[in-house]
Amino acid sequence: DYYNNNTALFQSPEQAKIIYINISQSNLQAELVIAEDSVKQEYSSYLEDFDAQTRRRASHIMLNINNERDESSAVQSLNDLKKRFENGESFEDLVVEFSEDEGTKSSSGDLGVSDGSSFPPEFEKALLVLKEDELSNPIVLEGTAHLLLLTDFQNPKPEDFENIKSELLLTLERNLS
């Protein structure tokens, strides 16, 4: 009975025992030493993952081959347009005036970028020998004829170790902290 009538006498305030370690990211980074071998290994990983695939951006003028225009007529028309381009006319103006590809007409005939596998094989083969701002000879596909303009050539090269070393160090520091 005494306990039940005096429960407050048998209670004590809640207590907790806490042990903690104060860790500061800035203190850890100040004490962090990354070995040169680790940085070189990170650079090797960078080189392995580097995408060195050449890319070509192309634009085109397309003419349909149909009952109104046969293949030889389309090719002759494209040869005439090529001469006009070589005489200084703007490719973009020629696209707007003559291209029958409504999907690319509003973007100066831009087909996008290829790594050698995106365009039809005939386009890819023609682009391999073109220099930037150079026009191909007419290319005939099934039902269409095209002039291609190589608008951009990208041949990515990896950064030298010394140029990228500080960036690699930062990456390693972030990963370790």
Coordinates of C-alpha atoms in Angstrom, one line a residue:
D1 CA 0.0 0.0 0.0
Y2 CA 2.8 2.4 0.9
Y3 CA 4.4 2.0 -2.6
N4 CA 1.0 2.5 -4.4
N5 CA 0.2 5.6 -2.2
N6 CA 3.7 7.1 -2.6
T7 CA 4.9 6.2 -6.2
A8 CA 6.5 9.7 -6.6
L9 CA 9.0 8.7 -3.9
F10 CA 10.2 5.8 -6.0
Q11 CA 10.8 7.8 -9.3
S12 CA 13.9 9.5 -10.4
P13 CA 14.4 12.0 -13.3
E14 CA 15.2 10.5 -16.7
Q15 CA 18.9 10.4 -17.5
A16 CA 20.9 9.5 -20.6
K17 CA 24.5 9.0 -21.1
I18 CA 25.8 10.3 -24.5
I19 CA 29.2 9.9 -26.0
Y20 CA 29.9 11.6 -29.3
I21 CA 32.7 12.6 -31.6
N22 CA 32.6 16.0 -33.3
I23 CA 33.7 15.6 -36.9
S24 CA 34.2 18.6 -39.1
Q25 CA 34.5 18.2 -42.9
S26 CA 36.9 21.1 -43.1
N27 CA 39.1 19.5 -40.4
L28 CA 39.1 16.2 -42.2
Q29 CA 40.0 17.7 -45.6
A30 CA 42.8 19.7 -44.0
E31 CA 44.3 16.5 -42.7
L32 CA 43.5 14.5 -45.8
V33 CA 46.5 13.4 -47.9
I34 CA 45.9 11.8 -51.2
A35 CA 48.8 9.8 -52.6
E36 CA 50.0 10.6 -56.1
D37 CA 49.3 7.0 -57.1
S38 CA 45.6 7.5 -56.3
V39 CA 45.4 10.5 -58.5
K40 CA 47.1 8.7 -61.3
Q41 CA 44.7 5.8 -60.9
E42 CA 41.8 8.2 -61.1
Y43 CA 43.3 9.6 -64.3
S44 CA 43.6 6.1 -65.7
S45 CA 39.9 5.6 -64.9
Y46 CA 39.1 8.9 -66.7
L47 CA 41.0 7.8 -69.8
E48 CA 39.2 4.4 -69.8
D49 CA 35.8 6.2 -69.6
F50 CA 36.7 9.0 -72.0
D51 CA 34.5 8.9 -75.2
A52 CA 36.9 9.7 -78.0
Q53 CA 34.4 8.9 -80.8
T54 CA 34.4 11.4 -83.6
R55 CA 31.2 13.1 -84.3
R56 CA 29.9 14.9 -87.3
R57 CA 26.9 17.4 -87.5
A58 CA 25.3 17.6 -90.9
S59 CA 22.6 19.5 -92.7
H60 CA 20.9 18.6 -95.9
I61 CA 18.8 19.6 -98.8
M62 CA 16.4 16.8 -99.8
L63 CA 14.5 16.4 -103.0
N64 CA 11.8 13.8 -103.5
I65 CA 12.0 11.4 -106.4
N66 CA 8.5 10.8 -107.7
N67 CA 6.3 10.9 -110.9
E68 CA 7.1 14.6 -111.3
R69 CA 10.9 14.3 -110.8
D70 CA 12.9 11.3 -111.7
E71 CA 16.3 10.4 -110.2
S72 CA 18.4 12.0 -112.9
S73 CA 16.4 15.2 -112.7
A74 CA 16.8 15.3 -108.9
V75 CA 20.5 14.8 -109.2
Q76 CA 20.9 17.5 -111.8
S77 CA 18.9 19.9 -109.6
L78 CA 21.1 19.1 -106.7
N79 CA 24.3 19.6 -108.8
D80 CA 22.9 23.1 -109.8
L81 CA 22.2 23.9 -106.1
K82 CA 25.8 22.8 -105.2
K83 CA 27.2 25.2 -107.8
R84 CA 25.1 28.0 -106.4
F85 CA 26.5 27.2 -102.9
E86 CA 30.0 27.2 -104.2
N87 CA 29.4 30.6 -105.9
G88 CA 28.6 32.0 -102.5
E89 CA 24.8 31.5 -101.9
S90 CA 23.8 30.7 -98.3
F91 CA 23.1 27.1 -97.6
E92 CA 20.3 28.1 -95.2
D93 CA 18.6 30.1 -98.0
L94 CA 18.9 27.2 -100.4
V95 CA 17.4 24.8 -97.8
V96 CA 14.4 27.2 -97.2
E97 CA 13.8 27.6 -100.9
F98 CA 14.4 24.1 -102.3
S99 CA 14.4 21.4 -99.6
E100 CA 11.4 19.2 -99.5
D101 CA 12.1 17.8 -96.0
E102 CA 9.6 19.7 -94.0
G103 CA 11.0 18.2 -90.7
T104 CA 14.4 19.9 -91.1
K105 CA 13.5 22.9 -93.4
S106 CA 12.9 25.2 -90.4
S107 CA 16.3 24.3 -88.8
S108 CA 18.5 25.0 -91.9
G109 CA 18.3 21.4 -92.9
D110 CA 20.0 20.2 -89.6
L111 CA 20.1 16.4 -89.3
G112 CA 21.8 16.4 -85.9
V113 CA 25.0 14.7 -84.8
S114 CA 26.3 11.2 -85.7
D115 CA 29.1 9.1 -84.3
G116 CA 29.1 7.1 -87.5
S117 CA 26.0 5.1 -86.9
S118 CA 23.0 7.4 -86.8
F119 CA 22.6 8.4 -90.4
P120 CA 22.0 6.1 -93.4
P121 CA 25.3 4.4 -94.5
E122 CA 25.4 6.4 -97.7
F123 CA 25.4 9.6 -95.6
E124 CA 28.0 8.3 -93.2
K125 CA 30.4 7.3 -96.1
A126 CA 30.0 10.8 -97.7
L127 CA 30.6 12.6 -94.4
L128 CA 33.9 10.8 -93.8
V129 CA 35.6 12.6 -96.7
L130 CA 34.0 16.1 -96.2
K131 CA 35.7 19.0 -94.5
E132 CA 33.7 21.4 -92.4
D133 CA 31.4 23.7 -94.5
E134 CA 32.0 21.4 -97.5
L135 CA 29.1 20.1 -99.6
S136 CA 28.8 16.5 -100.8
N137 CA 27.9 15.3 -104.2
P138 CA 24.2 14.3 -104.6
I139 CA 23.3 11.1 -102.7
V140 CA 20.4 9.0 -103.9
L141 CA 18.4 7.0 -101.4
E142 CA 15.1 5.2 -102.1
G143 CA 12.7 7.9 -103.1
T144 CA 14.9 10.9 -102.2
A145 CA 18.1 12.7 -103.3
H146 CA 20.3 14.7 -100.9
L147 CA 23.1 17.2 -100.7
L148 CA 24.9 17.0 -97.3
L149 CA 26.8 19.9 -95.7
L150 CA 29.2 19.0 -92.9
T151 CA 28.6 21.7 -90.4
D152 CA 30.7 20.6 -87.5
F153 CA 33.4 18.0 -86.9
Q154 CA 34.3 17.0 -83.3
N155 CA 37.3 14.9 -82.5
P156 CA 37.4 14.8 -78.6
K157 CA 40.8 14.6 -77.0
P158 CA 41.3 13.8 -73.3
E159 CA 42.8 16.4 -71.0
D160 CA 46.5 16.0 -70.1
F161 CA 47.2 14.7 -66.6
E162 CA 48.7 18.0 -65.4
N163 CA 45.7 20.0 -66.7
I164 CA 43.2 17.9 -64.9
K165 CA 45.1 16.9 -61.8
S166 CA 43.5 19.5 -59.5
E167 CA 40.1 18.5 -60.6
L168 CA 40.9 14.8 -60.0
L169 CA 42.2 15.7 -56.5
L170 CA 38.9 17.5 -55.7
T171 CA 36.9 14.5 -56.9
L172 CA 38.9 12.2 -54.7
E173 CA 38.6 14.5 -51.7
R174 CA 34.8 14.7 -52.1
N175 CA 34.6 10.9 -52.4
L176 CA 36.7 10.4 -49.2
S177 CA 34.9 12.9 -47.1

